[in-house]
GROMACS .gro file of C-alpha atoms in nm:
model
  428
    1UNK     CA    1   0.014   0.705   0.639
    2UNK     CA    2   0.384   0.721   0.700
    3UNK     CA    3   0.583   0.499   0.937
    4UNK     CA    4   0.841   0.799   1.038
    5UNK     CA    5   1.123   0.529   1.137
    6UNK     CA    6   1.093   0.334   0.750
    7UNK     CA    7   1.407   0.291   0.556
    8UNK     CA    8   1.243   0.482   0.296
    9UNK     CA    9   1.086   0.795   0.489
   10UNK     CA   10   1.490   0.804   0.661
   11UNK     CA   11   1.611   0.853   0.317
   12UNK     CA   12   1.406   1.075   0.168
   13UNK     CA   13   1.462   1.333   0.484
   14UNK     CA   14   1.833   1.296   0.368
   15UNK     CA   15   1.785   1.370   0.015
   16UNK     CA   16   1.533   1.654   0.069
   17UNK     CA   17   1.213   1.476  -0.050
   18UNK     CA   18   1.041   1.467   0.290
   19UNK     CA   19   1.024   1.794   0.352
   20UNK     CA   20   0.995   1.900  -0.011
   21UNK     CA   21   0.606   1.687   0.017
   22UNK     CA   22   0.539   1.839   0.352
   23UNK     CA   23   0.558   2.179   0.246
   24UNK     CA   24   0.317   2.091  -0.014
   25UNK     CA   25   0.059   1.924   0.207
   26UNK     CA   26   0.102   2.200   0.461
   27UNK     CA   27   0.040   2.475   0.138
   28UNK     CA   28  -0.195   2.277  -0.057
   29UNK     CA   29  -0.178   2.169  -0.432
   30UNK     CA   30  -0.206   2.495  -0.630
   31UNK     CA   31  -0.189   2.681  -0.311
   32UNK     CA   32  -0.492   2.528  -0.212
   33UNK     CA   33  -0.512   2.453   0.144
   34UNK     CA   34  -0.681   2.078   0.066
   35UNK     CA   35  -0.505   1.839   0.317
   36UNK     CA   36  -0.534   1.781   0.683
   37UNK     CA   37  -0.273   1.615   0.882
   38UNK     CA   38  -0.214   1.437   1.208
   39UNK     CA   39   0.123   1.306   1.387
   40UNK     CA   40   0.185   1.029   1.673
   41UNK     CA   41   0.388   1.023   1.931
   42UNK     CA   42   0.536   0.711   1.998
   43UNK     CA   43   0.401   0.441   2.228
   44UNK     CA   44   0.420   0.463   2.598
   45UNK     CA   45   0.747   0.240   2.594
   46UNK     CA   46   0.950   0.599   2.648
   47UNK     CA   47   0.696   0.783   2.854
   48UNK     CA   48   0.979   0.922   3.086
   49UNK     CA   49   1.161   1.067   2.833
   50UNK     CA   50   0.801   1.252   2.651
   51UNK     CA   51   0.663   1.359   2.952
   52UNK     CA   52   1.038   1.572   3.071
   53UNK     CA   53   0.959   1.765   2.704
   54UNK     CA   54   0.617   1.824   2.718
   55UNK     CA   55   0.471   1.539   2.510
   56UNK     CA   56   0.235   1.266   2.578
   57UNK     CA   57   0.331   0.891   2.487
   58UNK     CA   58   0.100   0.754   2.209
   59UNK     CA   59  -0.094   1.081   2.169
   60UNK     CA   60  -0.206   1.214   1.857
   61UNK     CA   61  -0.136   1.599   1.724
   62UNK     CA   62  -0.251   1.822   1.489
   63UNK     CA   63   0.027   1.884   1.233
   64UNK     CA   64  -0.090   2.290   1.108
   65UNK     CA   65   0.200   2.426   0.933
   66UNK     CA   66   0.528   2.351   0.800
   67UNK     CA   67   0.806   2.681   0.762
   68UNK     CA   68   1.169   2.676   0.687
   69UNK     CA   69   1.369   2.978   0.849
   70UNK     CA   70   1.734   3.062   0.967
   71UNK     CA   71   1.866   3.074   1.294
   72UNK     CA   72   2.079   3.326   1.433
   73UNK     CA   73   2.348   3.188   1.273
   74UNK     CA   74   2.216   3.205   0.899
   75UNK     CA   75   2.131   2.809   0.874
   76UNK     CA   76   1.841   2.739   0.771
   77UNK     CA   77   1.558   2.511   1.019
   78UNK     CA   78   1.247   2.273   0.885
   79UNK     CA   79   0.995   2.351   1.194
   80UNK     CA   80   0.665   2.211   1.214
   81UNK     CA   81   0.386   2.366   1.421
   82UNK     CA   82   0.159   2.115   1.603
   83UNK     CA   83  -0.145   2.119   1.829
   84UNK     CA   84  -0.208   1.907   2.140
   85UNK     CA   85  -0.625   1.877   2.099
   86UNK     CA   86  -0.622   1.934   2.489
   87UNK     CA   87  -0.528   2.295   2.413
   88UNK     CA   88  -0.230   2.218   2.718
   89UNK     CA   89   0.035   2.098   2.752
   90UNK     CA   90   0.312   2.172   2.487
   91UNK     CA   91   0.657   2.054   2.427
   92UNK     CA   92   0.914   2.272   2.612
   93UNK     CA   93   1.235   2.186   2.422
   94UNK     CA   94   1.411   2.369   2.113
   95UNK     CA   95   1.203   2.626   1.946
   96UNK     CA   96   0.932   2.594   2.198
   97UNK     CA   97   0.722   2.882   2.348
   98UNK     CA   98   0.995   3.001   2.546
   99UNK     CA   99   1.318   2.905   2.345
  100UNK     CA  100   1.644   3.100   2.322
  101UNK     CA  101   1.643   3.033   1.943
  102UNK     CA  102   1.356   3.256   1.869
  103UNK     CA  103   1.496   3.587   1.716
  104UNK     CA  104   1.279   3.883   1.634
  105UNK     CA  105   1.248   3.827   1.251
  106UNK     CA  106   1.103   3.463   1.304
  107UNK     CA  107   0.859   3.555   1.511
  108UNK     CA  108   0.744   3.792   1.293
  109UNK     CA  109   0.741   3.565   1.017
  110UNK     CA  110   0.591   3.276   1.194
  111UNK     CA  111   0.350   3.477   1.436
  112UNK     CA  112   0.474   3.351   1.769
  113UNK     CA  113   0.324   3.374   2.071
  114UNK     CA  114   0.411   3.264   2.428
  115UNK     CA  115   0.050   3.098   2.567
  116UNK     CA  116  -0.047   2.792   2.721
  117UNK     CA  117  -0.254   2.710   2.440
  118UNK     CA  118  -0.150   2.313   2.290
  119UNK     CA  119   0.066   2.543   1.985
  120UNK     CA  120   0.377   2.480   1.982
  121UNK     CA  121   0.657   2.448   1.718
  122UNK     CA  122   0.922   2.147   1.680
  123UNK     CA  123   1.214   2.111   1.432
  124UNK     CA  124   1.220   1.829   1.235
  125UNK     CA  125   1.492   1.648   1.379
  126UNK     CA  126   1.288   1.635   1.748
  127UNK     CA  127   0.987   1.547   1.559
  128UNK     CA  128   1.153   1.235   1.407
  129UNK     CA  129   1.288   1.160   1.775
  130UNK     CA  130   0.949   1.175   1.963
  131UNK     CA  131   0.724   1.101   1.702
  132UNK     CA  132   0.626   0.772   1.540
  133UNK     CA  133   0.354   0.795   1.267
  134UNK     CA  134   0.194   1.086   1.037
  135UNK     CA  135  -0.155   1.041   0.854
  136UNK     CA  136  -0.213   1.274   0.562
  137UNK     CA  137  -0.597   1.342   0.429
  138UNK     CA  138  -0.624   1.527   0.125
  139UNK     CA  139  -1.037   1.710   0.094
  140UNK     CA  140  -1.171   1.566  -0.216
  141UNK     CA  141  -1.440   1.857  -0.198
  142UNK     CA  142  -1.273   2.018  -0.534
  143UNK     CA  143  -1.288   1.740  -0.736
  144UNK     CA  144  -1.570   1.835  -0.963
  145UNK     CA  145  -1.626   1.453  -1.012
  146UNK     CA  146  -1.804   1.204  -0.772
  147UNK     CA  147  -1.759   0.940  -0.478
  148UNK     CA  148  -1.832   0.580  -0.471
  149UNK     CA  149  -1.868   0.344  -0.198
  150UNK     CA  150  -1.963   0.002  -0.135
  151UNK     CA  151  -1.981  -0.259   0.159
  152UNK     CA  152  -1.953  -0.616   0.078
  153UNK     CA  153  -1.871  -0.941   0.179
  154UNK     CA  154  -1.510  -0.932  -0.021
  155UNK     CA  155  -1.336  -1.272  -0.025
  156UNK     CA  156  -1.445  -1.664  -0.060
  157UNK     CA  157  -1.217  -1.932   0.025
  158UNK     CA  158  -1.123  -2.075  -0.319
  159UNK     CA  159  -1.274  -2.394  -0.457
  160UNK     CA  160  -1.007  -2.614  -0.507
  161UNK     CA  161  -1.258  -2.908  -0.695
  162UNK     CA  162  -1.313  -2.905  -1.063
  163UNK     CA  163  -1.653  -2.798  -1.152
  164UNK     CA  164  -1.796  -2.948  -1.456
  165UNK     CA  165  -1.998  -2.834  -1.716
  166UNK     CA  166  -2.336  -3.058  -1.851
  167UNK     CA  167  -2.116  -3.137  -2.086
  168UNK     CA  168  -1.800  -3.302  -1.909
  169UNK     CA  169  -1.594  -3.015  -1.952
  170UNK     CA  170  -1.439  -2.805  -1.693
  171UNK     CA  171  -1.454  -2.422  -1.675
  172UNK     CA  172  -1.290  -2.162  -1.517
  173UNK     CA  173  -1.564  -1.902  -1.587
  174UNK     CA  174  -1.723  -2.033  -1.256
  175UNK     CA  175  -1.524  -2.244  -0.946
  176UNK     CA  176  -1.350  -2.456  -1.149
  177UNK     CA  177  -0.958  -2.577  -1.086
  178UNK     CA  178  -0.726  -2.323  -1.102
  179UNK     CA  179  -0.489  -2.366  -1.402
  180UNK     CA  180  -0.160  -2.496  -1.285
  181UNK     CA  181   0.012  -2.268  -1.409
  182UNK     CA  182  -0.145  -2.045  -1.097
  183UNK     CA  183   0.074  -2.087  -0.836
  184UNK     CA  184  -0.111  -2.217  -0.511
  185UNK     CA  185  -0.164  -1.859  -0.387
  186UNK     CA  186  -0.505  -1.777  -0.462
  187UNK     CA  187  -0.622  -1.865  -0.082
  188UNK     CA  188  -0.914  -1.636  -0.053
  189UNK     CA  189  -1.071  -1.506  -0.428
  190UNK     CA  190  -1.243  -1.142  -0.437
  191UNK     CA  191  -1.610  -1.172  -0.480
  192UNK     CA  192  -1.576  -0.855  -0.708
  193UNK     CA  193  -1.361  -0.674  -0.892
  194UNK     CA  194  -1.435  -0.259  -1.082
  195UNK     CA  195  -1.424  -0.280  -1.403
  196UNK     CA  196  -1.328   0.116  -1.518
  197UNK     CA  197  -1.384   0.241  -1.872
  198UNK     CA  198  -1.269   0.584  -1.923
  199UNK     CA  199  -1.543   0.749  -2.264
  200UNK     CA  200  -1.399   0.812  -2.605
  201UNK     CA  201  -1.287   1.140  -2.654
  202UNK     CA  202  -1.366   1.306  -2.292
  203UNK     CA  203  -1.013   1.327  -2.203
  204UNK     CA  204  -0.865   1.167  -1.909
  205UNK     CA  205  -0.970   1.132  -1.571
  206UNK     CA  206  -0.808   1.112  -1.256
  207UNK     CA  207  -0.888   0.816  -0.949
  208UNK     CA  208  -0.803   0.765  -0.597
  209UNK     CA  209  -0.896   0.430  -0.496
  210UNK     CA  210  -0.918   0.270  -0.118
  211UNK     CA  211  -1.002  -0.062   0.077
  212UNK     CA  212  -1.139  -0.038   0.427
  213UNK     CA  213  -1.242  -0.313   0.700
  214UNK     CA  214  -1.418  -0.284   1.014
  215UNK     CA  215  -1.222  -0.119   1.322
  216UNK     CA  216  -1.150  -0.403   1.563
  217UNK     CA  217  -1.231  -0.199   1.851
  218UNK     CA  218  -1.569  -0.167   1.736
  219UNK     CA  219  -1.774  -0.424   1.980
  220UNK     CA  220  -1.833  -0.783   1.783
  221UNK     CA  221  -1.602  -0.694   1.486
  222UNK     CA  222  -1.327  -0.947   1.353
  223UNK     CA  223  -0.951  -0.863   1.363
  224UNK     CA  224  -0.742  -0.697   1.095
  225UNK     CA  225  -0.629  -0.885   0.804
  226UNK     CA  226  -0.402  -0.776   0.516
  227UNK     CA  227  -0.543  -0.586   0.254
  228UNK     CA  228  -0.417  -0.474  -0.065
  229UNK     CA  229  -0.571  -0.273  -0.397
  230UNK     CA  230  -0.416  -0.287  -0.716
  231UNK     CA  231  -0.499  -0.087  -1.053
  232UNK     CA  232  -0.435  -0.263  -1.380
  233UNK     CA  233  -0.456  -0.149  -1.737
  234UNK     CA  234  -0.657  -0.433  -1.933
  235UNK     CA  235  -0.483  -0.485  -2.264
  236UNK     CA  236  -0.658  -0.620  -2.557
  237UNK     CA  237  -0.556  -0.832  -2.851
  238UNK     CA  238  -0.684  -0.944  -3.170
  239UNK     CA  239  -0.552  -1.300  -3.142
  240UNK     CA  240  -0.743  -1.487  -3.385
  241UNK     CA  241  -0.754  -1.193  -3.641
  242UNK     CA  242  -1.095  -1.162  -3.665
  243UNK     CA  243  -1.144  -0.809  -3.607
  244UNK     CA  244  -1.308  -0.911  -3.229
  245UNK     CA  245  -1.048  -0.838  -2.906
  246UNK     CA  246  -1.003  -1.028  -2.618
  247UNK     CA  247  -0.828  -0.988  -2.265
  248UNK     CA  248  -0.459  -1.089  -2.292
  249UNK     CA  249  -0.305  -0.925  -1.986
  250UNK     CA  250  -0.296  -0.683  -1.689
  251UNK     CA  251  -0.055  -0.387  -1.665
  252UNK     CA  252   0.009  -0.264  -1.305
  253UNK     CA  253  -0.029   0.104  -1.296
  254UNK     CA  254  -0.063   0.091  -0.856
  255UNK     CA  255  -0.035  -0.111  -0.604
  256UNK     CA  256  -0.251   0.007  -0.262
  257UNK     CA  257  -0.079  -0.207   0.027
  258UNK     CA  258  -0.038  -0.494   0.101
  259UNK     CA  259  -0.057  -0.391   0.494
  260UNK     CA  260  -0.250  -0.527   0.823
  261UNK     CA  261  -0.447  -0.181   0.860
  262UNK     CA  262  -0.780  -0.098   0.882
  263UNK     CA  263  -0.736   0.048   0.504
  264UNK     CA  264  -0.520   0.078   0.212
  265UNK     CA  265  -0.499   0.380   0.010
  266UNK     CA  266  -0.380   0.392  -0.377
  267UNK     CA  267  -0.191   0.719  -0.518
  268UNK     CA  268  -0.402   0.919  -0.731
  269UNK     CA  269  -0.341   0.794  -1.085
  270UNK     CA  270  -0.421   0.923  -1.429
  271UNK     CA  271  -0.658   0.685  -1.622
  272UNK     CA  272  -0.641   0.770  -2.023
  273UNK     CA  273  -0.941   0.812  -2.182
  274UNK     CA  274  -1.067   0.503  -2.410
  275UNK     CA  275  -0.936   0.259  -2.229
  276UNK     CA  276  -1.016  -0.019  -1.943
  277UNK     CA  277  -0.882  -0.097  -1.642
  278UNK     CA  278  -0.951  -0.345  -1.359
  279UNK     CA  279  -0.959  -0.222  -0.994
  280UNK     CA  280  -0.856  -0.585  -0.804
  281UNK     CA  281  -0.888  -0.625  -0.351
  282UNK     CA  282  -0.634  -0.897  -0.250
  283UNK     CA  283  -0.594  -1.021   0.054
  284UNK     CA  284  -0.413  -1.343   0.188
  285UNK     CA  285  -0.688  -1.338   0.526
  286UNK     CA  286  -0.335  -1.395   0.750
  287UNK     CA  287  -0.464  -1.313   1.107
  288UNK     CA  288  -0.821  -1.475   1.050
  289UNK     CA  289  -0.951  -1.784   1.003
  290UNK     CA  290  -1.136  -1.889   0.672
  291UNK     CA  291  -1.462  -1.858   0.899
  292UNK     CA  292  -1.392  -1.489   1.017
  293UNK     CA  293  -1.260  -1.438   0.675
  294UNK     CA  294  -1.547  -1.534   0.476
  295UNK     CA  295  -1.801  -1.322   0.716
  296UNK     CA  296  -1.569  -1.032   0.691
  297UNK     CA  297  -1.734  -0.700   0.571
  298UNK     CA  298  -1.526  -0.488   0.374
  299UNK     CA  299  -1.613  -0.120   0.229
  300UNK     CA  300  -1.445  -0.015  -0.113
  301UNK     CA  301  -1.442   0.331  -0.209
  302UNK     CA  302  -1.337   0.528  -0.572
  303UNK     CA  303  -1.300   0.894  -0.617
  304UNK     CA  304  -1.267   1.055  -0.994
  305UNK     CA  305  -1.213   1.401  -1.087
  306UNK     CA  306  -1.434   1.482  -1.385
  307UNK     CA  307  -1.811   1.410  -1.423
  308UNK     CA  308  -1.934   1.228  -1.689
  309UNK     CA  309  -1.630   1.045  -1.795
  310UNK     CA  310  -1.616   0.720  -1.609
  311UNK     CA  311  -1.812   0.407  -1.679
  312UNK     CA  312  -1.815   0.177  -1.335
  313UNK     CA  313  -1.965  -0.163  -1.375
  314UNK     CA  314  -1.896  -0.495  -1.006
  315UNK     CA  315  -1.840  -0.785  -1.218
  316UNK     CA  316  -1.746  -1.144  -1.015
  317UNK     CA  317  -1.425  -1.270  -1.076
  318UNK     CA  318  -1.399  -1.527  -1.257
  319UNK     CA  319  -1.073  -1.762  -1.251
  320UNK     CA  320  -0.958  -1.640  -1.628
  321UNK     CA  321  -0.902  -1.288  -1.359
  322UNK     CA  322  -0.688  -1.451  -1.138
  323UNK     CA  323  -0.518  -1.581  -1.396
  324UNK     CA  324  -0.435  -1.260  -1.533
  325UNK     CA  325  -0.386  -1.102  -1.193
  326UNK     CA  326  -0.096  -1.391  -1.115
  327UNK     CA  327   0.077  -1.315  -1.476
  328UNK     CA  328   0.093  -0.945  -1.382
  329UNK     CA  329   0.202  -1.008  -1.025
  330UNK     CA  330   0.526  -1.206  -1.250
  331UNK     CA  331   0.568  -0.957  -1.511
  332UNK     CA  332   0.605  -0.679  -1.231
  333UNK     CA  333   0.826  -0.873  -1.039
  334UNK     CA  334   1.021  -0.919  -1.360
  335UNK     CA  335   1.059  -0.592  -1.473
  336UNK     CA  336   1.121  -0.387  -1.118
  337UNK     CA  337   1.232  -0.692  -0.940
  338UNK     CA  338   1.619  -0.734  -0.885
  339UNK     CA  339   1.793  -1.092  -1.037
  340UNK     CA  340   1.972  -1.334  -0.938
  341UNK     CA  341   2.124  -1.631  -1.106
  342UNK     CA  342   2.094  -1.931  -0.854
  343UNK     CA  343   2.243  -2.177  -1.143
  344UNK     CA  344   2.423  -2.018  -1.428
  345UNK     CA  345   2.440  -2.171  -1.778
  346UNK     CA  346   2.631  -2.437  -1.881
  347UNK     CA  347   2.637  -2.691  -2.210
  348UNK     CA  348   2.419  -2.922  -2.112
  349UNK     CA  349   2.123  -2.689  -1.973
  350UNK     CA  350   2.019  -2.279  -1.955
  351UNK     CA  351   2.053  -2.118  -1.636
  352UNK     CA  352   1.832  -2.071  -1.332
  353UNK     CA  353   1.739  -1.701  -1.227
  354UNK     CA  354   1.510  -1.548  -0.945
  355UNK     CA  355   1.399  -1.209  -0.893
  356UNK     CA  356   1.322  -1.093  -0.599
  357UNK     CA  357   1.046  -0.723  -0.530
  358UNK     CA  358   1.043  -0.608  -0.203
  359UNK     CA  359   0.785  -0.335  -0.209
  360UNK     CA  360   0.710  -0.194   0.200
  361UNK     CA  361   0.676  -0.519   0.390
  362UNK     CA  362   0.573  -0.731   0.083
  363UNK     CA  363   0.834  -0.986  -0.101
  364UNK     CA  364   0.741  -1.150  -0.445
  365UNK     CA  365   0.994  -1.373  -0.598
  366UNK     CA  366   0.953  -1.548  -0.973
  367UNK     CA  367   1.168  -1.814  -1.038
  368UNK     CA  368   1.229  -1.851  -1.442
  369UNK     CA  369   1.381  -2.198  -1.552
  370UNK     CA  370   1.572  -2.210  -1.864
  371UNK     CA  371   1.707  -2.559  -1.788
  372UNK     CA  372   1.553  -2.891  -1.923
  373UNK     CA  373   1.434  -3.032  -1.664
  374UNK     CA  374   1.192  -2.878  -1.368
  375UNK     CA  375   1.382  -2.810  -1.041
  376UNK     CA  376   1.278  -2.827  -0.631
  377UNK     CA  377   1.322  -2.507  -0.421
  378UNK     CA  378   1.269  -2.413  -0.023
  379UNK     CA  379   1.159  -2.115   0.130
  380UNK     CA  380   1.469  -1.993   0.355
  381UNK     CA  381   1.338  -1.691   0.554
  382UNK     CA  382   1.488  -1.483   0.864
  383UNK     CA  383   1.156  -1.378   1.036
  384UNK     CA  384   0.902  -1.564   1.219
  385UNK     CA  385   0.645  -1.768   0.988
  386UNK     CA  386   0.336  -1.657   1.178
  387UNK     CA  387   0.383  -1.293   1.070
  388UNK     CA  388   0.369  -1.396   0.702
  389UNK     CA  389   0.127  -1.542   0.392
  390UNK     CA  390   0.245  -1.765   0.122
  391UNK     CA  391   0.137  -1.996  -0.165
  392UNK     CA  392   0.064  -2.277   0.104
  393UNK     CA  393  -0.324  -2.313   0.148
  394UNK     CA  394  -0.262  -2.253   0.575
  395UNK     CA  395  -0.120  -1.935   0.503
  396UNK     CA  396   0.216  -2.035   0.640
  397UNK     CA  397   0.553  -2.172   0.451
  398UNK     CA  398   0.632  -2.529   0.528
  399UNK     CA  399   0.954  -2.706   0.393
  400UNK     CA  400   0.784  -2.882   0.065
  401UNK     CA  401   0.960  -2.828  -0.192
  402UNK     CA  402   0.867  -2.622  -0.538
  403UNK     CA  403   0.876  -2.744  -0.853
  404UNK     CA  404   0.903  -2.543  -1.126
  405UNK     CA  405   0.885  -2.671  -1.477
  406UNK     CA  406   1.154  -2.657  -1.787
  407UNK     CA  407   1.081  -2.290  -1.946
  408UNK     CA  408   0.836  -2.178  -1.711
  409UNK     CA  409   0.796  -1.879  -1.502
  410UNK     CA  410   0.659  -1.902  -1.142
  411UNK     CA  411   0.534  -1.665  -0.825
  412UNK     CA  412   0.657  -1.940  -0.606
  413UNK     CA  413   0.689  -1.724  -0.310
  414UNK     CA  414   0.512  -1.426  -0.208
  415UNK     CA  415   0.571  -1.270   0.184
  416UNK     CA  416   0.365  -0.992   0.368
  417UNK     CA  417   0.595  -0.944   0.732
  418UNK     CA  418   0.420  -0.839   0.987
  419UNK     CA  419   0.665  -0.530   1.048
  420UNK     CA  420   0.861  -0.328   0.825
  421UNK     CA  421   1.264  -0.319   0.867
  422UNK     CA  422   1.552  -0.541   0.779
  423UNK     CA  423   1.451  -0.880   0.692
  424UNK     CA  424   1.510  -1.116   0.371
  425UNK     CA  425   1.406  -1.422   0.254
  426UNK     CA  426   1.591  -1.683  -0.042
  427UNK     CA  427   1.622  -2.034  -0.100
  428UNK     CA  428   1.789  -2.367   0.064
   0.00000   0.00000   0.00000
C-alpha cells in the first residue's frame, strides 16, 4: 500500500522510479499480468473540488493500465487508466473522454472510446492531486510453491518477574527476567516465531511474509494496533571450538512495517540454500489495553516460490530470542542510521555517539557510550507522545532519565508515530 503524499513517493515521482514501478505493475513481471491495483481519492474534506471534476471523495477506483504517450507538441505524458466500480460518474478534467488533448494517434494507441462506462484516463500529476493512496496486490497463482497461514493469539504481556528453576537458578528459557542489556522495549512478547530452513542442494527460494489483524469494522472486533514483521538470517558460530555451532546473532534481511494497519507485508526476498532464518512478528500494543492485546487474534501468512525446498517450524519465543532481536535492532541502527556525536572525545573520556534510523513512521535511536562513566538522557520529541510507543512500560515517553553504561551500545528510544510526515526526536 502506498501513501501518495509521503516524502518517499514524491521523491520517487521526481526521479522517475515511481513511474517505472507503475509500468511494471501494469504489465506484470516478465510480460505476465499478475498484479491487481486500486487507488482511492482523498477523503471528503475536499468533496467540492472532487465533484467538480467528476470524482467521488473517499472512493476506491480500479487502476487498470499505465501508458506513456506523446501529446500534440511531442511532450511525453504519463497516463493512468481508472474505472469507477459504479460503472458511471467519470473524471471530466484533462484526458477525460471529451478532452481536447486526444489525438487520433493516441486514441488508437489507447483504444479510446467516449462512453459513460466509468472508464477514463488521467495524467499522473492530476492523480497525485486528487488521490491519496494506492494498493497493489500481487497474484501468486504462478508460484509453484505453497501458501501457509495460521491464526493465533500472537502476543502476551512480558513477565518481568524472575523465573527460578528447582535448583534456584534463573532461567531465560522460559519467562525469566530480561537481561539488563535488553532495554525496556519488550512490552509484549510474541508467543511464537517461525523458523525456516532452506534445504542444502535445493537452490534458493523466494518468500513473502505478512501479518494481519482483524478489521475493526467487524462487529465485536478490537481496535487496530501496530504490527511489524522481521525476517532475519540466523548467524551460527562454533564459540567453544568443540565442533558444535550455536546461534550468536541475527542479520536483518527485511522489515515489514511497523504501522498501525490491518496488515503489513515484507517485500519479496530470496533465501539462500543451506541457511536458516527467523520470521518474527512484533507489536508494541499501542492504542489497545493490555487485556485486549492478550486476547487479540492475528494471522500470519507465508508464501514461497518452490516446492520441497523449505522446512518451516513454529517455535516458542524465548528470552534468548528477544535478546537476539534487540541486538539486531542495535546493529541495524548503527549500520543504516545517521551518526551524531553528542559529546566529543577529550583527554579524560571517549566520545558519546547517537545513531538515528528513520524508516517510514518509525525511528530507532542507539547510544554508544565510550566514556569512563555512565550518562543519562531525556527524550525530546516534536509530536504528541500518545501517537508513539517506546521503551517505557506504559507505551509512552516520560521524563525519566535513561542511563547508558560505560562501553555499552543501547537502543534507548524506539518511536512509532501515527502519521508519516516531517517530525524529529532527540535528547534534552
